[in-house]
Coordinates of C-alpha atoms in Angstrom, one line a residue:
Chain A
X1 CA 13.6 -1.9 22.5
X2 CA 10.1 0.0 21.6
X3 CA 8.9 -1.8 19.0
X4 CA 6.3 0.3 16.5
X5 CA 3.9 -1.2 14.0
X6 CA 3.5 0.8 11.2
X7 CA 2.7 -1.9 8.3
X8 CA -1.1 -2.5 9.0
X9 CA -2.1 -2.6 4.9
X10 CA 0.4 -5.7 5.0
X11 CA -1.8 -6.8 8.1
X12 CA -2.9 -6.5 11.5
X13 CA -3.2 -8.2 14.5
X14 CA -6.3 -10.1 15.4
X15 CA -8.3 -8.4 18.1
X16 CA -8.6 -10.3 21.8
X17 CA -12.0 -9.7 21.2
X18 CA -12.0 -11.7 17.9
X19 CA -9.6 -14.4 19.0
X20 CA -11.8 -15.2 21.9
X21 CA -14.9 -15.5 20.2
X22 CA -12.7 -18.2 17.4
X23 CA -11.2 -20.4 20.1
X24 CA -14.4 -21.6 20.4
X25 CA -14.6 -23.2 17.3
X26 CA -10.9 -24.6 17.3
X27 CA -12.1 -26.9 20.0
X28 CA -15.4 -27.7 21.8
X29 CA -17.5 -26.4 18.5
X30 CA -15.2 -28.0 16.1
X31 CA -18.2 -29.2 13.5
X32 CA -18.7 -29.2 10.1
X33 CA -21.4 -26.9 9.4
X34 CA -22.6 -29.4 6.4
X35 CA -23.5 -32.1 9.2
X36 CA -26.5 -33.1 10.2
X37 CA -26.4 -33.8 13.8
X38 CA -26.0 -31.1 17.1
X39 CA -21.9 -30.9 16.1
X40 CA -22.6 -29.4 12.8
X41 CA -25.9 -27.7 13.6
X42 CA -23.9 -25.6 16.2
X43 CA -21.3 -24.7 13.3
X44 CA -23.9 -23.7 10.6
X45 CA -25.4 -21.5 13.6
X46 CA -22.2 -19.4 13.7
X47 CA -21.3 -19.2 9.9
X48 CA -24.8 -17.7 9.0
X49 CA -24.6 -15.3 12.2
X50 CA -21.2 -14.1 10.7
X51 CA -22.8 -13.8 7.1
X52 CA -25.1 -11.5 8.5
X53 CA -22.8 -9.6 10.2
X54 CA -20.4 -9.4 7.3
X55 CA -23.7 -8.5 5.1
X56 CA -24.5 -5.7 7.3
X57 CA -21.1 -4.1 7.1
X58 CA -21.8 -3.2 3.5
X59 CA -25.5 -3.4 3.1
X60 CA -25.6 -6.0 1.4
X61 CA -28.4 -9.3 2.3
X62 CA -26.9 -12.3 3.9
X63 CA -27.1 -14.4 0.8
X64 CA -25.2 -12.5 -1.6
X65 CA -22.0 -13.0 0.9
X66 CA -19.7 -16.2 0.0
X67 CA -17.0 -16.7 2.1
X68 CA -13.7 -17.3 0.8
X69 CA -9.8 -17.8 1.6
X70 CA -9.1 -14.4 1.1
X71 CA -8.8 -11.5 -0.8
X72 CA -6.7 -13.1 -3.4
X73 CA -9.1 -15.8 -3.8
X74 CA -12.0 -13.7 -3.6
X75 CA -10.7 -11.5 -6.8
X76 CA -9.9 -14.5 -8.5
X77 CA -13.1 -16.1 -8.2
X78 CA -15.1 -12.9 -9.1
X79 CA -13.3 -12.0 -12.3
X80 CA -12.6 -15.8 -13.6
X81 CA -16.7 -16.6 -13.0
X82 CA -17.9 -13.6 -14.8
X83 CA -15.6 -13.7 -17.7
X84 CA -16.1 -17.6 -18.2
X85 CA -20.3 -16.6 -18.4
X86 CA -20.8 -14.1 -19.8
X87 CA -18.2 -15.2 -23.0
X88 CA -21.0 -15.5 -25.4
X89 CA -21.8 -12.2 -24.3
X90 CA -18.0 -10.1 -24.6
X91 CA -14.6 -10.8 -24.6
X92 CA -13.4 -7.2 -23.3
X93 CA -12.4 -6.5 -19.4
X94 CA -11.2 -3.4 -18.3
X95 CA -8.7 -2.8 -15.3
X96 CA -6.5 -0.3 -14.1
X97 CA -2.3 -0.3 -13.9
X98 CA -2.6 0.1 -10.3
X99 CA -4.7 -3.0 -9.2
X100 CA -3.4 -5.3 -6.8
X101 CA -1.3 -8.7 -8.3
X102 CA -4.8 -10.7 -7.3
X103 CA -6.7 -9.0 -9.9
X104 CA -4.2 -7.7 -12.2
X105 CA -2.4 -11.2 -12.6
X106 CA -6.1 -13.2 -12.9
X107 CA -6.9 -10.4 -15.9
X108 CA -3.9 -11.0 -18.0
X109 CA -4.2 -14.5 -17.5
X110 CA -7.4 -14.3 -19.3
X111 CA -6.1 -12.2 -21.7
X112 CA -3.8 -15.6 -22.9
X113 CA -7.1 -17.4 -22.8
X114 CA -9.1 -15.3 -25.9
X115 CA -10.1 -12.1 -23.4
X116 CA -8.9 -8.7 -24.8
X117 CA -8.0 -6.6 -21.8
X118 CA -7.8 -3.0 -21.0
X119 CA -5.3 -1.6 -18.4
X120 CA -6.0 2.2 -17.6
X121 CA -3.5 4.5 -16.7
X122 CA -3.8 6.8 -13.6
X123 CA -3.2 10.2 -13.1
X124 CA -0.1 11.1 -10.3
X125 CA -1.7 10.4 -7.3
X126 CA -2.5 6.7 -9.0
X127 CA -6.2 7.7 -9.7
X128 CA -8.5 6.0 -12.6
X129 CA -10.5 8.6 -14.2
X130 CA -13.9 8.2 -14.9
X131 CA -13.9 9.7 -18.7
X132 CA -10.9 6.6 -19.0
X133 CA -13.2 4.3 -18.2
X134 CA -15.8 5.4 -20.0
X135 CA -13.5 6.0 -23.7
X136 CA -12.7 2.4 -23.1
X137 CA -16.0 0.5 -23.0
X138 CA -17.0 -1.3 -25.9
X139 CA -20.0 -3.4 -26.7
X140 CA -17.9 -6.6 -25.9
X141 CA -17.3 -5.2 -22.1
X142 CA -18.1 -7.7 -19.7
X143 CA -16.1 -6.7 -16.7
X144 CA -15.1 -3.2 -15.1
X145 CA -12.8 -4.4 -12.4
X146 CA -10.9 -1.1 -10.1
X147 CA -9.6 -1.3 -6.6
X148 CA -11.0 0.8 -4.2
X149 CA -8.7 1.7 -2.3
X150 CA -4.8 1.7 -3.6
X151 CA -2.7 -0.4 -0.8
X152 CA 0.5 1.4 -1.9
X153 CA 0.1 4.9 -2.1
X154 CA -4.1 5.0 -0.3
X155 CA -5.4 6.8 -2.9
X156 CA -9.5 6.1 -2.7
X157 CA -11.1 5.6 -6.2
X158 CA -14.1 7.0 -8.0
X159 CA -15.4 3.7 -7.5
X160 CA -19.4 5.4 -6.9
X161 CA -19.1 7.0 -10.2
X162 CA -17.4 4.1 -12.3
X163 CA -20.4 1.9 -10.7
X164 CA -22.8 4.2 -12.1
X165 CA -21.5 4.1 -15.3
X166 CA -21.1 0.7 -15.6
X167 CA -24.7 0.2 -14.7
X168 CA -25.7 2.6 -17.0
X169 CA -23.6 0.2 -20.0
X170 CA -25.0 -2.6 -18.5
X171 CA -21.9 -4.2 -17.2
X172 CA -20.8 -6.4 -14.5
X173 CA -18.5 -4.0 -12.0
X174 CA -16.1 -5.6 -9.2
X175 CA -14.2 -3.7 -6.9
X176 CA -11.1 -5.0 -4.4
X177 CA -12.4 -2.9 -1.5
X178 CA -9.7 -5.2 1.1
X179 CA -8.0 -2.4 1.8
X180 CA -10.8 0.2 2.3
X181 CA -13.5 -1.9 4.4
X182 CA -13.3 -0.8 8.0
X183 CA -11.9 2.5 6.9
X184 CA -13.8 4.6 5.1
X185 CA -17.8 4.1 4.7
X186 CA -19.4 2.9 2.5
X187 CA -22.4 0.5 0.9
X188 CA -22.3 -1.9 -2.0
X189 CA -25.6 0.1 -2.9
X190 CA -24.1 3.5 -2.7
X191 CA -21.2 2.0 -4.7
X192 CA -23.1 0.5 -7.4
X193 CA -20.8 -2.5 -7.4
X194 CA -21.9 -5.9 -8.6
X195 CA -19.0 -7.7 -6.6
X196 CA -16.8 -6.6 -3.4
X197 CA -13.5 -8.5 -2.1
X198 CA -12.8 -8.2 1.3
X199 CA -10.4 -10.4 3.6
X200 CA -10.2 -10.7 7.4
X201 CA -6.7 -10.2 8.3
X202 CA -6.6 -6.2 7.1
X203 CA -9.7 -5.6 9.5
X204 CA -8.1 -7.0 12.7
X205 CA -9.5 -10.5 12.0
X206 CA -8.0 -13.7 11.2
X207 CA -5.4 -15.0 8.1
X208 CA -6.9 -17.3 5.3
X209 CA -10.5 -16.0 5.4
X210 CA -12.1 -13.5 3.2
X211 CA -15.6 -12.7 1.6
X212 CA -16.9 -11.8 -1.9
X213 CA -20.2 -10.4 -2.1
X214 CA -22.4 -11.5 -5.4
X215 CA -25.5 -8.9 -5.9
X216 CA -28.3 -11.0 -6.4
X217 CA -28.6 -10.9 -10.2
X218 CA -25.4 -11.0 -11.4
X219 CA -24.1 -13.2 -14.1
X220 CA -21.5 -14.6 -12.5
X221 CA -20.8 -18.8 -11.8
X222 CA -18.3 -20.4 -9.8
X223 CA -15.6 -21.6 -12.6
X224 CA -12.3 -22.0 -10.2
X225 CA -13.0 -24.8 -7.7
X226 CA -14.8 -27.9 -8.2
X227 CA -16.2 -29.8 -5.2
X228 CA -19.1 -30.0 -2.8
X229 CA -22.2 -27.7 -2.7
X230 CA -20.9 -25.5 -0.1
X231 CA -21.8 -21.9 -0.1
X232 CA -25.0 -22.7 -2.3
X233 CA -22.8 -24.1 -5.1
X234 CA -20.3 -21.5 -5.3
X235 CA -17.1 -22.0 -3.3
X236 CA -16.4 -25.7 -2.7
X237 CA -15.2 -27.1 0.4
X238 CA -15.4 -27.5 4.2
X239 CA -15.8 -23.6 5.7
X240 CA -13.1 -22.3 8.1
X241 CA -15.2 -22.1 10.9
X242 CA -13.1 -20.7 13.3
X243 CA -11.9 -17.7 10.4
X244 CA -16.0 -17.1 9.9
X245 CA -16.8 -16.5 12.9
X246 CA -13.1 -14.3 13.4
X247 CA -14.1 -12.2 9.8
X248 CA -17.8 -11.9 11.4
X249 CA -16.8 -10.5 14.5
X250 CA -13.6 -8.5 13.3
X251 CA -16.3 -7.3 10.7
X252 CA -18.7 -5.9 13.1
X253 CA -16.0 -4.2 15.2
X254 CA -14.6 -2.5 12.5
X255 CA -17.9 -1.2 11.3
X256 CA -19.2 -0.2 14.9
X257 CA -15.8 1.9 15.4
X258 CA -15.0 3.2 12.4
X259 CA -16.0 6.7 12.6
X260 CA -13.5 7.3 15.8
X261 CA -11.0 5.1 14.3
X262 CA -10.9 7.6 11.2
X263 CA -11.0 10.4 13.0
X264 CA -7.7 9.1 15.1
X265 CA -5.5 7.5 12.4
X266 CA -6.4 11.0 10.5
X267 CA -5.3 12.9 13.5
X268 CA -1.9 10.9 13.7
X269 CA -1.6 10.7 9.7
X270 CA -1.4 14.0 8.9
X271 CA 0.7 14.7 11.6
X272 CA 3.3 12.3 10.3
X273 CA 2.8 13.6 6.6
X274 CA 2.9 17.3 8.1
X275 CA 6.2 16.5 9.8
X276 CA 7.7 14.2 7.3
X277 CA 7.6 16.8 4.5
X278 CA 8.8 19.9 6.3
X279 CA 11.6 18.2 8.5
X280 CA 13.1 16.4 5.8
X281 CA 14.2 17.5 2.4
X282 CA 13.8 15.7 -1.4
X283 CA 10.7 14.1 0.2
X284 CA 7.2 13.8 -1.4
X285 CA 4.7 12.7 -0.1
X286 CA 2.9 9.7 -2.7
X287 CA -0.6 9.3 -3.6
X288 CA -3.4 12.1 -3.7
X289 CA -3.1 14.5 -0.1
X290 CA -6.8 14.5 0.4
X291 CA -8.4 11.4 -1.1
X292 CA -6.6 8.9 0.5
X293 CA -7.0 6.1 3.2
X294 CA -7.0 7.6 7.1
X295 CA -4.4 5.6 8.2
X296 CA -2.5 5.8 5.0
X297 CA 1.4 7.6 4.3
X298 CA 3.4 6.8 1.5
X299 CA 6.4 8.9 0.8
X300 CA 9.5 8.7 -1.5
X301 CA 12.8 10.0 -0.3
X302 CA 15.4 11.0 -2.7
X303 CA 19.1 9.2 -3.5
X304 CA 18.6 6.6 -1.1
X305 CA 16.9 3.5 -1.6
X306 CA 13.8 1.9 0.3
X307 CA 15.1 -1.3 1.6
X308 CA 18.2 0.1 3.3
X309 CA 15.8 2.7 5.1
X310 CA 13.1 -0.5 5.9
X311 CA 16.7 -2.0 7.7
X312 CA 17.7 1.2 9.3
X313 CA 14.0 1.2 10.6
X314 CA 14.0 -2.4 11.5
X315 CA 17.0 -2.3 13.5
X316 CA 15.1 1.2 15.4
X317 CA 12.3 -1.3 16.1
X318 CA 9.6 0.4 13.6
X319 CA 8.3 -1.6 10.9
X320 CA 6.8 -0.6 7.9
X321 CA 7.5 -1.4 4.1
X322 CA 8.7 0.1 0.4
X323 CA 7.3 -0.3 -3.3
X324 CA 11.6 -0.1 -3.9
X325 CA 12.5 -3.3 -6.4
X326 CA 14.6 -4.6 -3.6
X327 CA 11.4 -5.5 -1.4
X328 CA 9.1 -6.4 -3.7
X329 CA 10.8 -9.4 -4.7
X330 CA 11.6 -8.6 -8.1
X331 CA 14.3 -6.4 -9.7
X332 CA 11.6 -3.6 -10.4
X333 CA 10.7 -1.0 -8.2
X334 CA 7.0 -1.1 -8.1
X335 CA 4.1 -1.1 -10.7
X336 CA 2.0 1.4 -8.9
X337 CA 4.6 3.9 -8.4
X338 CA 5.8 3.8 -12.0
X339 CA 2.1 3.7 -13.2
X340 CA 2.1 7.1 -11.5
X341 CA 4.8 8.5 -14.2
X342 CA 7.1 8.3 -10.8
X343 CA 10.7 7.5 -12.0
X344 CA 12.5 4.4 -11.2
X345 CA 15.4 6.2 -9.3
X346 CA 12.8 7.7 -7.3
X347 CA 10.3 4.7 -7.3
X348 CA 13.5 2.9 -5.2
X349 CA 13.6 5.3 -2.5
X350 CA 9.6 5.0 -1.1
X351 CA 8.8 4.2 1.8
X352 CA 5.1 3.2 3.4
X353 CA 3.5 3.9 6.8
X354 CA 0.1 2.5 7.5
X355 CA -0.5 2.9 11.0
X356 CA -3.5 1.1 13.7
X357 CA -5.6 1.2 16.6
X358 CA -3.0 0.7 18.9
X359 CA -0.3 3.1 17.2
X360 CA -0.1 6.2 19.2
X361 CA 1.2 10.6 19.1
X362 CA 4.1 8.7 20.5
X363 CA 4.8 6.1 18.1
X364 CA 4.7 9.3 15.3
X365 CA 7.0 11.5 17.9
X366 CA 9.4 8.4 17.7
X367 CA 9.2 7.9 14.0
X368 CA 10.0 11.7 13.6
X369 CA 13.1 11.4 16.4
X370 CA 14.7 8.1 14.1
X371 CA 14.0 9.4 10.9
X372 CA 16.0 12.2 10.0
X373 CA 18.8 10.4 11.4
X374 CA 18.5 7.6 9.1
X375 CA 17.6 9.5 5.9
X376 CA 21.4 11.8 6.7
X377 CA 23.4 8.9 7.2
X378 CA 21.9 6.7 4.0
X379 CA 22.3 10.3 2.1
X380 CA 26.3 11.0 3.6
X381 CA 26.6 6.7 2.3
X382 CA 24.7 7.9 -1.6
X383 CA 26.8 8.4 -4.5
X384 CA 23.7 10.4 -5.6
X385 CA 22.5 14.0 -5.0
X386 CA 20.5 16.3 -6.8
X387 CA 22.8 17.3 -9.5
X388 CA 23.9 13.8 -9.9
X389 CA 20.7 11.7 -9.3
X390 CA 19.1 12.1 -13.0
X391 CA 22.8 12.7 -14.6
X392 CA 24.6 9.3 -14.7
X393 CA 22.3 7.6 -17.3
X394 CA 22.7 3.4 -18.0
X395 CA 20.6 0.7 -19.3
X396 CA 21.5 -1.5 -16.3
X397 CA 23.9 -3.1 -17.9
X398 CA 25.7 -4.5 -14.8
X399 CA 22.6 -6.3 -13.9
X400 CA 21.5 -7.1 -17.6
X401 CA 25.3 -8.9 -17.7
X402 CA 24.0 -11.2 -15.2
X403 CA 21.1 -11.7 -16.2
X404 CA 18.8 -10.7 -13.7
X405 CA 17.6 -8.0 -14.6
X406 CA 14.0 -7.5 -15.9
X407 CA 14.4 -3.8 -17.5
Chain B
X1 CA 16.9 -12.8 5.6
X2 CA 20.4 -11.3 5.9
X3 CA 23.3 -12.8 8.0
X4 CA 24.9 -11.4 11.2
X5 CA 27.6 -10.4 9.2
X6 CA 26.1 -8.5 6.3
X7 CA 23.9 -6.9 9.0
X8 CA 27.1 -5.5 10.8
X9 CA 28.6 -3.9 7.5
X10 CA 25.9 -2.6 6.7
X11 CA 25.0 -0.6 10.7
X12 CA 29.0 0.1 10.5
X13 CA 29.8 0.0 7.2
X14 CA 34.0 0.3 6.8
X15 CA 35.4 2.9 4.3
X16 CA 32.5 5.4 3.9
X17 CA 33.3 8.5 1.8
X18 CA 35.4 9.8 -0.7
X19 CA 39.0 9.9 -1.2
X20 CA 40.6 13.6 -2.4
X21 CA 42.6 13.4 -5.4
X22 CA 42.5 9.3 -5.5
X23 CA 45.1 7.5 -7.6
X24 CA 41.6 5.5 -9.1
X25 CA 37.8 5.5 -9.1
X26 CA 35.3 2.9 -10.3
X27 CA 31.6 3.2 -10.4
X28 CA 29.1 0.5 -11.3
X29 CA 25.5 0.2 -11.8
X30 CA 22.8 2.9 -12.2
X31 CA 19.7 4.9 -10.4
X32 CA 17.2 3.3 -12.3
X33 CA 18.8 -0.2 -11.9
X34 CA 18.6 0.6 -7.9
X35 CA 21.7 -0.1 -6.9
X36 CA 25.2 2.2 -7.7
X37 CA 28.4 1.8 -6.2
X38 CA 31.9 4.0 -6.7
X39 CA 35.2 3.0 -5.0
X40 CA 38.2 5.5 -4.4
X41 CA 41.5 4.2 -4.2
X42 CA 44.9 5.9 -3.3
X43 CA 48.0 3.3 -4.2
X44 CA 51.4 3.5 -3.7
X45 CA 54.1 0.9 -4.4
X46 CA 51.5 -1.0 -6.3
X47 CA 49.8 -0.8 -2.5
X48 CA 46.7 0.1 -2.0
X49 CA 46.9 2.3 0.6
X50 CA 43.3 3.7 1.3
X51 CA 40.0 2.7 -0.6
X52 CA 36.8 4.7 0.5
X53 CA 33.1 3.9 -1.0
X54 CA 29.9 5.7 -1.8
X55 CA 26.8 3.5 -2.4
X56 CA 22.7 4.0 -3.1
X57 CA 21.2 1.0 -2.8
X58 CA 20.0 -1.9 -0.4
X59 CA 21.5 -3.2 2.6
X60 CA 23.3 -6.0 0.3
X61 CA 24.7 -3.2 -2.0
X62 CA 25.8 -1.4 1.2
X63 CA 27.3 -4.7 2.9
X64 CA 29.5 -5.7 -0.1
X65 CA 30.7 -1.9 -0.7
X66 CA 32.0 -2.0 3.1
X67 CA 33.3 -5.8 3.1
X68 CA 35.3 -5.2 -0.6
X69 CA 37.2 -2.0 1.2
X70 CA 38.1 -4.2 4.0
X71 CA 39.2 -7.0 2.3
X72 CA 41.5 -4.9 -0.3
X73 CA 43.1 -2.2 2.3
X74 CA 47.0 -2.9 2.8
X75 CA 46.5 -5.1 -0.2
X76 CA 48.7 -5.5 -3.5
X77 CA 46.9 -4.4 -6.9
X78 CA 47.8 -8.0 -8.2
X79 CA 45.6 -9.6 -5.1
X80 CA 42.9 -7.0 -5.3
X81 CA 42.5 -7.9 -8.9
X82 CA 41.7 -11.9 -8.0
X83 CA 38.9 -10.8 -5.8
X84 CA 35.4 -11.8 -7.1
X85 CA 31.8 -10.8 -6.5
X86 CA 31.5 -14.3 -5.1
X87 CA 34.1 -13.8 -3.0
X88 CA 32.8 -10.7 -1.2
X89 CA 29.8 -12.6 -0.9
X90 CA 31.4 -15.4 1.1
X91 CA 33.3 -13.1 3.2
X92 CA 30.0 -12.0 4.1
X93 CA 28.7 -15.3 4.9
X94 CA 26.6 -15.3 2.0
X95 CA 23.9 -13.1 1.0
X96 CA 20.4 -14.2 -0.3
X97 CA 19.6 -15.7 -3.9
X98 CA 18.4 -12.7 -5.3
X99 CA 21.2 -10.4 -3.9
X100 CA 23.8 -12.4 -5.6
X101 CA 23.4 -10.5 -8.8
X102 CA 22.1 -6.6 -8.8
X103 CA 23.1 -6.1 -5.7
X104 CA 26.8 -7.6 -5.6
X105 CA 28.8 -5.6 -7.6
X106 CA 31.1 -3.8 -5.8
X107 CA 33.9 -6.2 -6.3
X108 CA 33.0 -5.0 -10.2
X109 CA 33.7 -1.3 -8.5
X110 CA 36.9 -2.3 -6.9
X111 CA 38.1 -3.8 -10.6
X112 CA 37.0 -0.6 -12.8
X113 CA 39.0 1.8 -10.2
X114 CA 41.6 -0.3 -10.4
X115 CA 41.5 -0.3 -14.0
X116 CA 40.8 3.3 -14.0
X117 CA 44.2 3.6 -12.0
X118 CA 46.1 1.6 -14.3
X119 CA 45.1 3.4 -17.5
X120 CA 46.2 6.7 -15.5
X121 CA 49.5 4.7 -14.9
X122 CA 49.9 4.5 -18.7
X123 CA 49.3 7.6 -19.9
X124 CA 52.0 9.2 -17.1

């Protein structure tokens, strides 16, 4: 059966040219970079040559780059060490409905722990606005922490202009740029950002490896993990070598061939979004149509619901994922896609296509063949149509009977 | 995640559609919820003689909707009333923790259309 990949914000595969360059340090160059003698020399070598590679990649100096186990760590680590310094300072953080769990789970965790939090709204394409920002700031901000990029529906923040303001105020400013790096250009400079989260496995690189960059300057300590003077003091424990050198490398690459990467996942996306939209009907497309991720399609299709299209898909040999309630692991359709004012009833029924290198006009020409198909035969199966879908009204009470449901 | 089984009711799901003028109907659950299901029955001789579904929701909600219509057809009302969610379930060779609740209702279905046929009964 063809098999298409079309999930690549869940993650990618590791380039042969990244695996090669690790299997090096599974075996012969197995040190620990800590040591002393030749073994460990040979291990601190390669960690510093893929901090500078991971430095150049968004401007930033070699030292302000700590590497971590990923993004989820990475975003905890950044908002947790500048809200436990700078408490004398503020108690107020401001973050936006559409952040990924990693940042918006760490925030209201601090908001148990004294922190008074702010959680923007976004506009329907899931975009912060700047004026939001700014009406929210007090003079007990500490933290200004927005995505860069949304993973759900790709729509790219006003992260430049947020920096600036923050800098203006004079506060700290993080941004989880894991799904962005590699695909759209940028500079921690030109962002005006204080900290950046990236992780490996999004950029072709390895799982369980990701970076946070510190600007020089910032009040931010180390307040999560307690252990050896690694990564001058701030991220205890023995580095993953072999993912180092993999994020270094994958890194590089990404930054060397992003430009005709864009340009082909652009060519293919709006193809697929071009298609989608005309050839089917009750589809829209979600997330903002210009300022969005290249490789980035997020639709919603009406009275039918996302997992049984992700199984329809599955069983065609195309993967890709949904934001429906089904998926996500919980009973509600996704926070992103109802933080865009998008109604539950629709919210069930989305469906997302990130697409890769290796994805091809033929894997969207298949897509577009097994589509249709599937959406026809879900709709012929759906109770639901458009003069029934908003008409029967309930307060789940079936589920609420069981007690499952969260609503 | 899902077994053989619930995978083959839900590529060939039994029963699809609607029934014209059915003796019964029974819907349960809601848009918002993410998961509805309706059941048509036609019943004679206290028989049920042909039971159709309709169903928005995940490939559990789709699985049970076929399995209940096949485990009911050719049936007497008094043995379709003793089947359970659970039971659909097991037919189905079980279906995964979370499923068991939002997403296995249609044996509720089959019971409201089967109510909704004996409150027609009454008022003949």
């Amino acid at each position: 059966m063809r098999r298409v990949y079309f999930d690549h914000s869940a993650t990618t595969p590791v380039r042969p040219d990244v695996a090669d360059e690790m299997c090096a340090f599974l075996k012969e160059n197995f040190g620990n970079p800590t040591s002393l003698h030749y073994f460990g020399r040979q291990a601190r070598k390669e960690v510093e040559a893929a901090r500078e590679k991971v430095a150049a990649a968004i401007g930033a100096t070699p030292n302000e780059i700590v590497f971590t186990s990923g993004g989820t760590e990475s975003d905890n680590m950044a908002i947790h060490g500048v809200a436990m310094i700078n408490k004398n300072k503020g108690n107020h953080i401001i973050t936006s409905a559409v952040e990924h769990h990693a940042v918006i789970n760490t925030v209201k965790a601090l908001g148990k722990e004294g922190f008074t939090v702010t959680i923007l709204p976004v506009d329907k394409y899931g975009m912060v606005s700047v004026d939001d920002v700014a009406a929210a700031i007090t003079d007990k901000t500490i933290l200004i922490t927005i995505m860069h990029a949304n993973n759900e529906v790709g729509t790219i923040m006003p992260i430049k202009e947020i920096g600036s303001l923050a800098r203006s105020k004079g506060i700290t400013m993080h941004t989880d740029a894991v799904q962005s790096f590699g695909k759209i250009p940028f500079s921690v400079e030109e962002l005006g950002v204080d900290l950046l989260t990236i992780s490996g496995h999004k950029i072709y690189g390895p799982k369980g490896v990701g970076a946070l960059y510190i600007r020089k300057g910032t009040r931010w300590k180390q307040s999560l993990f307690h252990g050896g003077a690694q990564e001058r003091l701030r991220r205890a424990g023995t580095e993953n070598v072999p993912g180092i050198v993999g994020l270094g490398k994958a890194a590089e690459l990404a930054i060397r061939d992003l430009q005709s990467e864009a340009e082909h996942l652009k060519a293919l996306r709006d193809r697929l979004i071009h298609e989608v939209t005309t050839k089917i009907d009750y589809v829209k497309l979600t997330g903002h149509p210009t300022m969005r991720l290249p490789n980035h399609a997020s639709f919603t299709f009406e009275f039918i619901e996302g997992e049984s299209m992700l199984l329809s898909l599955d069983l065609k040999g195309v993967a890709a994922s949904s934001g429906s309630a089904c998926t996500s692991g919980s009973l509600e359709p996704s926070h992103v896609l109802l933080a865009m004012g998008i109604p539950h009833e629709i919210a069930h029924g989305s469906i997302r296509i990130t697409l890769g290198r290796d994805n091809t006009m033929e894997d969207i020409d298949y897509f577009l063949e097994i589509m249709p198909p599937i959406v026809n035969r879900l709709r012929a199966m759906s109770p639901l149509d458009q003069e029934t879908e908003f008409a029967i009204n309930g307060s789940c009470d079936a589920c609420k009977a069981h007690g499952s449901c969260k609503m | 995640m899902y077994t053989e089984k619930v995978m083959d009711h839900f590529e060939n799901p039994r029963n699809v559609g609607e029934i014209e003028n059915p003796d019964g109907v029974g819907q349960v659950g809601n848009p918002t919820c993410g998961d509805i299901m309706k059941i048509y029955l036609k019943v004679k001789d206290n028989v049920i003689e042909d039971v159709k579904f309709k169903t928005f929701g995940c490939g559990a909600a789709i699985a049970t909707s076929s399995m209940v219509t096949e485990m009911v057809k050719g049936k007497s009302l008094d043995e379709a009333l003793k089947i359970s969610n659970k039971m659909v379930a097991e037919a189905l060779g079980g279906l995964p923790p979370k499923k068991m609740h939002c997403s296995n209702l249609a044996a509720d279905a089959l019971q409201a259309a089967i109510q909704d046929y004996m409150d027609k009964q009454e008022k003949k």
